[in-house]
């Protein structure tokens, strides 16, 4: 195994995300079927599965970009209900990185990073800018602070997006296929940032098909298909001993490409 | 003049390629105006009529124009009606056209008010003021305009609103029209996309209702019908009613423009703002609107320009705005029949304002698009 992290001894840690019997429908279409999932603080979870299996929908439920219909969802000890205050409280603690970066194109990189801390966390502007520069150093592009997102490469944009989330000092980070829209040569620079984040003990839920990344940092990998969690295992068993045919088929398809 | 035309065509076609402006112009002309004999004939015919029209206009408006009259008698102008513009009309009546029935000795106040408006427009284009300072500047400026126009304080004689007219009136209607219609239109556009069905329905009904009727009928309703519904003894003056009608009318059109801009913003922008916990109003004010409004600067300014000129419809309900004053300036028997001069004069004023708006918006567009190419 490559320079792997210390194995997860997180079983005693408090729970960061907990889903109990979660169900969601789009009209007639049953997207999420009876999802049960526990993620403890400091744990790194990788989620994979075929297209349309409900991966995005599931992690987007965690910060209420999607609404679940039945079951309970606890995030950082707060139950997600229709209560707007709970939703706001959870969104402050949960960062999200999107496949399409979703930077704000009319603001400079620095403004992208300081906007939420200033307006949501009420951090003084100067302090917010210092923090922003610190995170830009972390993602290795401090020299781009004054540029606009449209002037950056995809990999740089995605690193800015990660830094933007980190500026809110989140307790949990969600990644939805952060490298899927990137050219191959830019994937590594983004993954490097994510690996480092994992090393520092960030709680991460990451939808990705980067199996190298999963091997290196994940405490557990879950495989979703047709709205269900089909398998859940630490990386070693996940790749070596897939139990279901669905996962075997999926792995054969995905690993062939690499 | 025919000489110039012939000379241009008869230049030798195989001159060596020079890179001067003239030779490039000639190359362009040959490629675009004289590419075939049909094209050449059309070019020559059109050039002939254009030149003829231009020449007769220039000699009417400038060369043969009558700039002043020796006496009160306008007969010299009437005798030369066909071939000479009579700018003596503007010389004599410009104060009335510009300021309407505002008391003559007090017209410096109206002129100063126009000056304050111009200063406000100018200051608004300075980006360093695009914060609370602009609000302060406008509050002070509009208060000054109010004091100047009404008077009744600081030793200024009181001038009732019925006497206001000309350019200040047009600028008041247009400025307040835009200043109130624009924010209202943003609310309506947001309302049309609201999650609350009742809000959505109200906004849709408003837009469709207003768009379905001509401005003139809205103005008539405001001036004639609206007072009938008011209880005995309460009156709202005509200017205010016209102003409200203009605001409501323009806001409906602007709302559709803004909605177009909102629709162009990708879903990901909303999601990113939500994920950061910005909340509805901050998301809208900091992320969505700044982008949406930039996208729709051209149609927005288009509508602003339309509104500026539409203020002239208030003449119909008896307000003497620039157009109304121009019309009234030639009612006097001496000047009856000199409409062309009066209308050309105010057209020039309308043009200057509209052209300035158009130019400014083009600059703004370029500036905004510099960094934000996607
Ligand atoms: N707003 C929506 N309305 C209706 N159906 C939807 C909606 N969003 C997603 N779906 C459907 O729900 C299913 C799950 O979508 P989801 O985006 O979660 O899949 P995914 O696993 O993330 O796939 P991918 O790997 O392609 O991103 C898909 O079949 C999709 O078509
Ligand atoms: Mg997805």
XYZ file of C-alpha atoms and ligand atoms in Angstrom:
664
model
C 0.000 0.000 0.000
C 1.357 3.468 -0.822
C 2.383 5.755 2.006
C -0.911 5.125 3.652
C -2.307 7.039 6.524
C -2.556 5.652 9.949
C -5.485 3.261 9.864
C -8.659 4.716 11.193
C -8.922 4.331 14.896
C -11.917 6.523 14.824
C -14.473 4.158 16.178
C -14.740 6.081 19.399
C -14.930 9.513 17.796
C -18.174 11.453 17.861
C -20.482 11.017 14.912
C -20.236 13.625 12.131
C -22.915 12.420 9.735
C -25.564 9.856 10.407
C -28.272 8.682 8.037
C -31.003 6.372 9.302
C -33.444 4.864 6.841
C -33.088 7.751 4.431
C -35.400 7.736 1.408
C -35.853 10.180 -1.424
C -38.036 10.218 -4.490
C -38.069 12.407 -7.581
C -41.757 12.086 -8.348
C -42.213 8.355 -8.909
C -38.499 7.718 -9.145
C -36.961 6.263 -5.978
C -33.450 7.829 -5.951
C -32.307 6.931 -2.443
C -33.485 3.679 -0.906
C -33.223 3.149 2.812
C -29.740 4.598 3.227
C -27.979 3.878 6.537
C -24.624 5.476 6.989
C -22.430 6.626 9.857
C -19.387 8.821 9.400
C -17.334 9.666 12.476
C -15.216 12.756 12.976
C -11.919 12.501 11.177
C -13.122 9.698 8.943
C -12.603 9.726 5.174
C -15.356 8.115 3.178
C -15.169 7.541 -0.558
C -18.382 6.923 -2.461
C -18.414 5.301 -5.869
C -20.913 3.690 -8.153
C -22.286 3.845 -11.663
C -23.708 7.013 -13.135
C -27.195 7.779 -11.910
C -26.846 5.601 -8.803
C -27.631 8.501 -6.474
C -24.157 9.419 -5.178
C -24.530 13.135 -5.741
C -28.065 13.123 -4.438
C -26.940 11.440 -1.247
C -24.135 13.813 -0.356
C -26.192 16.823 -1.418
C -28.783 15.814 1.174
C -26.156 16.464 3.841
C -26.157 20.233 3.261
C -29.746 20.370 2.051
C -29.080 21.095 -1.572
C -31.507 18.187 -1.876
C -34.294 17.381 0.517
C -34.892 13.844 1.753
C -38.412 12.657 2.364
C -38.242 9.987 5.048
C -35.675 8.855 7.563
C -33.421 10.938 9.762
C -30.243 12.771 8.897
C -28.038 14.131 11.666
C -25.104 16.368 10.816
C -22.699 17.398 13.559
C -25.321 16.566 16.145
C -28.042 18.670 14.492
C -31.016 17.023 12.852
C -31.818 18.297 9.370
C -35.452 19.297 9.246
C -37.313 22.056 7.493
C -36.152 24.417 10.204
C -34.223 27.081 8.307
C -32.016 27.838 11.305
C -30.832 24.233 11.419
C -30.146 24.286 7.698
C -28.113 27.486 7.992
C -26.223 26.148 11.006
C -25.323 22.975 9.155
C -24.319 24.792 5.982
C -21.889 26.885 7.978
C -20.156 23.731 9.199
C -20.192 21.758 5.965
C -18.026 22.732 2.999
C -18.761 21.519 -0.499
C -16.653 21.215 -3.624
C -18.450 20.752 -6.918
C -17.531 19.040 -10.141
C -17.940 22.329 -12.032
C -16.040 24.423 -9.399
C -18.883 26.982 -9.249
C -16.604 29.873 -8.411
C -18.215 33.301 -8.574
C -16.960 34.675 -11.893
C -17.632 38.346 -11.084
C -15.389 38.293 -8.005
C -11.633 37.963 -7.749
C -10.140 34.847 -6.238
C -9.574 36.686 -2.971
C -13.141 37.990 -2.929
C -14.440 34.496 -3.636
C -12.604 33.327 -0.541
C -13.519 36.138 1.826
C -17.180 36.607 0.853
C -18.721 33.956 3.069
C -16.465 34.497 6.106
C -17.253 38.219 6.014
C -20.988 37.962 5.421
C -21.846 34.720 7.191
C -19.228 34.414 9.934
C -18.897 38.209 10.352
C -15.114 38.031 10.313
C -13.462 41.459 9.872
C -12.343 42.010 6.281
C -8.628 42.164 7.052
C -8.701 38.988 9.097
C -10.709 37.231 6.395
C -8.134 38.257 3.799
C -5.275 36.968 5.903
C -7.048 33.661 6.334
C -7.769 33.556 2.615
C -4.108 34.092 1.779
C -3.165 31.329 4.201
C -5.470 28.871 2.447
C -4.300 30.014 -0.972
C -0.759 29.165 0.141
C -2.040 25.814 1.253
C -3.448 25.072 -2.190
C -0.266 26.575 -3.673
C -1.662 29.465 -5.685
C -1.224 32.604 -3.547
C -0.035 34.508 -6.621
C -3.475 34.195 -8.230
C -5.314 36.088 -5.491
C -6.080 39.165 -7.553
C -7.188 37.307 -10.671
C -10.685 36.420 -11.742
C -11.745 32.756 -11.935
C -12.080 32.974 -15.715
C -8.353 33.656 -15.941
C -7.356 30.417 -14.181
C -6.940 26.857 -15.403
C -9.435 24.207 -14.335
C -7.076 22.719 -11.776
C -6.363 26.133 -10.292
C -10.078 26.916 -10.165
C -10.822 23.720 -8.320
C -8.076 24.442 -5.805
C -9.556 27.900 -5.277
C -12.923 26.236 -4.733
C -11.404 23.972 -2.077
C -9.743 26.967 -0.419
C -13.048 28.838 -0.534
C -14.713 26.066 1.435
C -11.832 25.841 3.892
C -12.053 29.560 4.627
C -15.343 28.845 6.383
C -13.398 26.468 8.675
C -15.833 23.629 8.055
C -15.961 20.522 10.207
C -16.984 18.342 7.307
C -16.024 18.537 3.635
C -18.128 17.140 0.816
C -16.581 16.529 -2.598
C -18.745 15.675 -5.592
C -16.472 14.325 -8.323
C -13.956 17.153 -7.833
C -11.635 15.938 -10.583
C -14.103 14.729 -13.210
C -14.158 17.979 -15.149
C -10.374 18.299 -15.206
C -7.795 17.431 -17.820
C -5.606 14.510 -16.712
C -2.559 16.660 -16.023
C -4.519 18.781 -13.568
C -6.083 15.944 -11.613
C -2.974 15.334 -9.548
C -2.636 18.896 -8.294
C -6.164 18.758 -6.953
C -5.817 15.273 -5.483
C -2.602 16.332 -3.737
C -4.485 19.072 -1.952
C -7.192 16.624 -0.950
C -4.679 14.068 0.332
C -3.049 16.702 2.464
C -6.421 17.703 3.827
C -7.093 14.090 4.716
C -3.761 13.841 6.510
C -4.736 16.711 8.722
C -7.747 14.809 9.902
C -10.566 16.550 8.040
C -13.816 14.617 7.941
C -14.370 13.987 4.254
C -17.114 12.480 2.136
C -15.879 12.195 -1.380
C -17.660 10.993 -4.488
C -14.895 9.998 -6.866
C -13.733 7.350 -9.240
C -10.082 8.050 -8.480
C -9.356 4.653 -7.012
C -5.719 5.497 -6.272
C -6.920 8.299 -4.062
C -9.445 6.003 -2.419
C -6.763 3.429 -1.638
C -4.470 6.044 -0.218
C -6.739 7.986 2.079
C -10.113 6.304 2.546
C -11.081 4.689 5.821
C -14.036 3.171 4.048
C -15.348 2.984 0.524
C -19.007 2.559 -0.203
C -20.426 1.333 -3.453
C -23.824 2.598 -4.503
C -26.068 1.233 -7.191
C -29.661 2.164 -8.045
C -30.088 4.269 -4.941
C -28.781 1.675 -2.488
C -25.566 1.221 -0.587
C -24.550 -2.150 -1.917
C -21.217 -2.583 -0.173
C -19.156 -0.786 2.404
C -15.626 -1.830 3.310
C -12.153 -0.536 4.042
C -10.066 -0.175 0.867
C -8.112 -3.388 1.359
C -11.156 -5.647 1.387
C -13.129 -3.438 -0.999
C -10.766 -4.043 -3.884
C -9.484 -7.494 -2.931
C -12.707 -9.187 -1.896
C -15.774 -7.629 -3.478
C -18.759 -9.649 -2.263
C -21.392 -8.765 -4.806
C -21.453 -9.287 -8.547
C -22.519 -5.696 -9.058
C -19.357 -4.412 -7.416
C -17.191 -6.943 -9.247
C -18.614 -5.769 -12.540
C -18.174 -2.122 -11.574
C -14.578 -2.624 -10.455
C -13.695 -4.520 -13.601
C -15.061 -1.654 -15.667
C -13.471 1.131 -13.708
C -10.069 -0.443 -13.157
C -9.755 -1.438 -16.790
C -9.669 2.198 -17.678
C -6.629 2.854 -15.459
C -20.491 67.799 -55.796
C -20.805 65.340 -58.645
C -17.062 65.840 -59.175
C -16.101 64.099 -55.963
C -18.198 61.118 -56.847
C -16.729 60.682 -60.289
C -13.198 61.234 -59.074
C -13.542 58.436 -56.563
C -14.603 55.952 -59.197
C -12.258 56.941 -61.933
C -9.048 56.413 -59.994
C -6.822 53.894 -61.721
C -7.654 50.492 -60.296
C -4.158 49.075 -60.533
C -2.326 51.546 -58.372
C 0.395 49.949 -56.276
C -0.861 48.880 -52.844
C -0.058 51.614 -50.401
C -0.909 51.297 -46.761
C -2.197 54.795 -46.200
C -5.682 55.447 -44.950
C -6.827 56.696 -48.337
C -5.721 53.619 -50.232
C -7.306 51.326 -47.676
C -10.512 53.312 -47.972
C -10.381 52.926 -51.736
C -9.804 49.202 -51.479
C -12.700 48.926 -49.092
C -14.911 50.940 -51.426
C -14.028 48.787 -54.392
C -14.729 45.589 -52.494
C -17.966 46.735 -50.910
C -19.475 49.431 -53.092
C -18.313 48.668 -56.617
C -17.934 44.893 -56.678
C -20.256 44.458 -59.670
C -21.882 46.819 -62.150
C -25.260 46.424 -60.437
C -23.645 47.236 -57.121
C -21.907 50.235 -58.671
C -25.145 51.583 -60.123
C -26.914 51.192 -56.783
C -24.036 52.895 -54.993
C -24.071 55.823 -57.407
C -27.844 56.242 -57.289
C -27.911 56.117 -53.512
C -24.913 58.417 -53.248
C -26.700 60.882 -55.521
C -29.828 61.014 -53.366
C -27.850 61.066 -50.145
C -25.698 63.942 -51.352
C -28.718 65.824 -52.641
C -30.572 65.365 -49.362
C -27.552 66.329 -47.320
C -26.857 69.424 -49.369
C -30.385 70.706 -49.172
C -30.466 69.998 -45.449
C -27.193 71.808 -44.812
C -28.240 74.817 -46.818
C -31.671 74.871 -45.140
C -30.354 74.375 -41.611
C -27.136 76.399 -41.792
C -26.265 78.287 -44.952
C -29.635 79.871 -45.729
C -30.946 79.745 -42.166
C -32.317 82.862 -40.510
C -30.634 83.175 -37.120
C -32.287 86.306 -35.880
C -34.970 88.764 -36.841
C -34.510 92.540 -36.798
C -38.014 93.188 -35.490
C -40.872 91.361 -33.825
C -42.216 90.645 -37.288
C -41.761 87.015 -38.360
C -42.578 87.711 -42.009
C -38.958 87.310 -43.262
C -39.023 83.755 -41.914
C -42.423 83.048 -43.466
C -41.343 84.380 -46.844
C -38.319 82.090 -46.906
C -40.176 79.167 -45.308
C -39.286 76.605 -47.985
C -35.546 77.199 -48.154
C -34.522 78.556 -44.722
C -34.717 77.289 -41.208
C -35.879 79.933 -38.797
C -33.599 79.565 -35.770
C -34.769 82.957 -34.624
C -37.627 81.008 -33.072
C -35.200 79.163 -30.796
C -33.357 82.387 -30.078
C -36.552 83.976 -28.883
C -38.397 81.045 -27.332
C -35.605 78.852 -25.946
C -36.272 79.876 -22.360
C -39.903 78.837 -22.726
C -39.028 75.517 -24.396
C -36.409 74.702 -21.783
C -38.323 75.796 -18.691
C -41.989 76.002 -19.729
C -44.179 78.248 -17.646
C -41.711 78.487 -14.769
C -41.707 82.195 -13.782
C -39.279 83.979 -16.081
C -37.234 85.799 -13.428
C -36.875 82.565 -11.439
C -35.750 80.403 -14.353
C -32.153 80.466 -13.169
C -33.379 78.127 -10.427
C -34.746 75.655 -12.969
C -31.498 75.931 -14.911
C -29.526 75.252 -11.757
C -31.732 72.232 -11.054
C -30.851 70.864 -14.493
C -27.209 71.498 -13.640
C -27.584 69.514 -10.420
C -29.141 66.646 -12.366
C -26.237 66.651 -14.809
C -23.756 66.699 -11.936
C -25.559 63.759 -10.321
C -25.411 61.769 -13.546
C -21.741 62.609 -13.925
C -20.839 61.645 -10.363
C -22.772 58.401 -10.688
C -20.396 57.238 -13.388
C -17.408 57.498 -11.047
C -16.825 54.017 -9.693
C -15.107 55.301 -6.562
C -18.539 56.568 -5.467
C -20.299 53.238 -5.951
C -21.083 52.753 -2.288
C -22.967 54.597 0.429
C -21.468 57.840 -0.878
C -23.654 57.653 -3.978
C -26.729 57.432 -1.775
C -25.596 60.516 0.140
C -24.794 62.382 -3.071
C -28.201 61.611 -4.545
C -30.089 62.453 -1.376
C -28.372 65.816 -1.127
C -28.714 66.448 -4.871
C -32.413 65.650 -5.029
C -33.086 67.725 -1.938
C -31.294 70.638 -3.602
C -33.381 70.171 -6.726
C -36.551 70.140 -4.634
C -35.560 73.353 -2.875
C -34.632 75.041 -6.149
C -37.798 74.047 -7.965
C -40.314 74.649 -5.166
C -38.623 77.404 -3.283
C -40.479 78.839 -0.335
C -37.325 78.594 1.786
C -34.021 80.482 1.926
C -35.730 83.557 0.492
C -36.682 81.764 -2.716
C -40.176 82.553 -3.958
C -42.584 79.608 -3.913
C -43.350 78.164 -7.354
C -46.265 75.742 -7.479
C -45.814 72.511 -9.340
C -48.341 73.389 -12.062
C -45.834 75.926 -13.352
C -42.948 73.518 -13.712
C -42.091 72.559 -17.235
C -39.561 71.919 -19.955
C -36.291 70.099 -19.431
C -36.366 69.989 -15.601
C -39.760 68.294 -15.752
C -38.509 65.750 -18.292
C -35.446 65.019 -16.169
C -37.551 64.675 -13.022
C -39.918 62.233 -14.689
C -37.089 60.220 -16.224
C -34.779 60.194 -13.214
C -37.391 59.292 -10.632
C -38.894 56.941 -13.195
C -35.668 54.980 -13.499
C -34.711 55.326 -9.842
C -37.935 53.727 -8.646
C -38.848 51.478 -11.567
C -35.487 49.703 -11.554
C -35.497 48.451 -7.943
C -39.195 47.647 -8.252
C -38.511 45.638 -11.390
C -35.815 43.641 -9.596
C -38.258 42.727 -6.849
C -40.890 41.760 -9.414
C -38.396 39.662 -11.380
C -37.308 37.892 -8.198
C -40.956 37.468 -7.266
C -41.688 35.717 -10.537
C -39.128 33.105 -9.576
C -40.238 32.881 -5.959
C -41.007 29.545 -4.352
C -44.247 31.034 -3.015
C -47.084 30.608 -5.537
C -48.998 33.665 -4.299
C -45.999 35.958 -4.787
C -45.389 34.463 -8.205
C -48.971 34.991 -9.246
C -49.081 38.613 -8.138
C -45.902 39.402 -10.060
C -47.023 37.633 -13.224
C -50.405 39.364 -13.121
C -48.804 42.767 -12.652
C -46.371 42.330 -15.529
C -48.934 40.930 -17.931
C -51.558 43.513 -17.039
C -49.230 46.474 -17.539
C -47.621 45.090 -20.665
C -51.027 44.564 -22.181
C -51.955 48.257 -22.268
C -50.323 51.295 -23.883
C -48.563 53.834 -21.652
C -50.956 56.516 -22.833
C -53.896 54.666 -21.367
C -52.038 54.153 -18.081
C -51.369 57.896 -18.004
C -55.000 58.686 -18.767
C -56.141 56.356 -16.058
C -53.737 57.960 -13.631
C -54.851 61.462 -14.516
C -58.585 61.058 -15.105
C -59.875 57.878 -13.526
C -57.690 57.569 -10.450
C -58.949 60.809 -8.801
C -62.509 59.496 -9.102
C -61.657 56.730 -6.658
C -60.134 59.053 -4.109
C -62.309 60.275 -1.258
C -63.677 63.801 -1.455
C -61.146 66.496 -0.631
C -58.011 64.443 -1.178
C -56.054 65.283 -4.272
C -52.771 63.946 -5.493
C -51.217 66.295 -7.959
C -51.014 65.507 -11.613
C -47.235 65.289 -11.765
C -47.077 62.690 -9.017
C -49.812 60.645 -10.666
C -47.997 60.740 -13.997
C -44.763 59.838 -12.240
C -46.328 56.820 -10.574
C -47.855 55.722 -13.868
C -44.468 55.932 -15.578
C -42.781 54.002 -12.769
C -45.352 51.220 -12.796
C -45.243 50.998 -16.563
C -41.469 50.937 -16.905
C -41.039 48.493 -14.018
C -43.100 45.867 -15.820
C -40.842 45.994 -18.857
C -37.660 46.186 -16.813
C -38.801 43.202 -14.754
C -38.870 41.048 -17.864
C -35.380 42.219 -18.806
C -34.052 41.429 -15.339
C -35.780 38.054 -15.383
C -33.957 37.257 -18.595
C -30.679 38.014 -16.840
C -31.621 35.872 -13.857
C -32.395 32.937 -16.090
C -28.916 33.082 -17.571
C -27.248 32.381 -14.219
C -26.268 28.716 -13.933
C -27.758 26.580 -11.170
C -24.274 25.972 -9.793
C -24.012 29.598 -8.672
C -27.099 29.229 -6.499
C -25.805 25.941 -5.111
C -22.364 27.298 -4.303
C -23.932 30.254 -2.488
C -26.298 27.930 -0.610
C -23.475 25.591 0.332
C -21.601 28.525 1.859
C -24.664 29.326 3.941
C -25.210 32.779 2.464
C -28.988 32.728 2.785
C -31.524 34.038 0.263
C -30.921 37.801 0.368
C -27.132 37.649 0.473
C -27.101 35.044 -2.244
C -29.344 37.226 -4.360
C -27.609 40.511 -3.624
C -23.987 39.391 -3.717
C -23.920 36.542 -6.198
C -26.951 36.358 -8.451
C -27.963 39.971 -9.149
C -24.475 41.359 -9.823
C -24.040 38.734 -12.506
C -27.577 38.874 -13.868
C -27.610 42.665 -14.183
C -24.274 42.695 -15.970
C -25.587 40.276 -18.528
C -28.598 42.428 -19.256
C -26.982 45.868 -19.413
C -27.787 46.304 -23.137
C -31.517 45.555 -22.874
C -31.711 47.445 -19.580
C -30.262 50.591 -21.110
C -32.500 50.069 -24.099
C -35.480 50.195 -21.769
C -34.075 53.187 -19.871
C -33.741 55.081 -23.139
C -37.278 54.116 -24.068
C -38.483 55.369 -20.695
C -36.617 58.641 -21.112
C -38.382 59.346 -24.363
C -41.731 57.979 -23.189
C -41.861 60.704 -20.548
C -42.859 62.965 -23.444
C -46.261 61.260 -23.478
C -47.207 63.248 -20.375
C -47.980 66.142 -22.732
C -51.204 64.303 -23.421
C -52.447 64.828 -19.883
C -51.436 68.466 -19.957
C -47.980 68.513 -18.402
C -45.503 70.801 -20.102
C -42.415 68.639 -20.326
C -39.823 69.350 -22.993
C -42.111 68.195 -25.790
C -45.155 69.903 -24.319
C -43.261 73.158 -23.936
C -41.957 72.929 -27.497
C -45.499 72.439 -28.724
C -46.760 75.341 -26.631
C -43.943 77.602 -27.788
C -45.385 77.768 -31.285
C -48.988 78.342 -30.291
C -48.507 82.086 -30.408
C -49.832 83.361 -33.804
C -46.470 84.873 -34.765
C -44.804 81.482 -34.552
C -47.573 79.187 -35.781
C -46.165 76.825 -38.381
C -42.588 76.732 -37.106
C -42.907 73.289 -35.545
C -39.987 71.761 -37.425
C -37.466 74.091 -35.792
C -38.927 73.643 -32.330
C -39.044 69.862 -32.655
C -35.538 69.675 -34.073
C -34.274 71.659 -31.130
C -35.777 69.331 -28.538
C -34.841 66.271 -30.610
C -31.254 67.357 -30.293
C -31.638 67.558 -26.512
C -33.296 64.127 -26.329
C -30.577 62.749 -28.570
C -27.760 64.066 -26.391
C -29.170 62.397 -23.290
C -30.001 59.101 -24.986
C -26.701 58.946 -26.813
C -24.817 59.609 -23.579
C -26.692 56.754 -21.896
C -25.940 54.458 -24.778
C -22.239 55.328 -24.840
C -21.889 54.985 -21.105
C -23.500 51.560 -21.119
C -21.162 50.402 -23.865
C -18.203 51.442 -21.765
C -19.658 49.688 -18.747
C -20.158 46.514 -20.731
C -16.575 46.486 -21.926
C -15.307 47.125 -18.426
C -17.381 44.336 -16.899
C -16.565 41.805 -19.570
C -12.834 42.381 -19.245
C -12.235 39.842 -16.493
C -15.337 37.785 -16.379
C -15.147 35.843 -19.564
C -16.265 32.346 -18.766
N -33.851 17.134 -10.182
C -34.048 15.873 -10.574
N -35.267 15.479 -10.998
C -35.473 14.201 -11.399
N -34.542 13.253 -11.399
C -33.306 13.571 -10.991
C -32.997 14.899 -10.552
N -31.686 14.941 -10.201
C -31.216 13.685 -10.391
N -32.174 12.875 -10.868
C -32.029 11.463 -11.159
O -31.640 10.827 -9.973
C -30.700 9.818 -10.246
C -29.494 9.983 -9.361
O -28.804 11.146 -9.752
P -27.394 11.537 -9.141
O -26.994 12.830 -9.754
O -27.454 11.462 -7.669
O -26.480 10.365 -9.690
P -24.932 10.188 -9.548
O -24.716 8.887 -8.910
O -24.321 11.378 -8.909
O -24.497 10.096 -11.067
P -23.220 10.713 -11.815
O -22.100 9.772 -11.582
O -23.642 10.721 -13.241
O -22.995 12.074 -11.251
C -30.381 9.896 -11.721
O -31.072 8.836 -12.371
C -30.913 11.215 -12.145
O -31.409 11.120 -13.450
Mg -23.092 13.022 -9.580
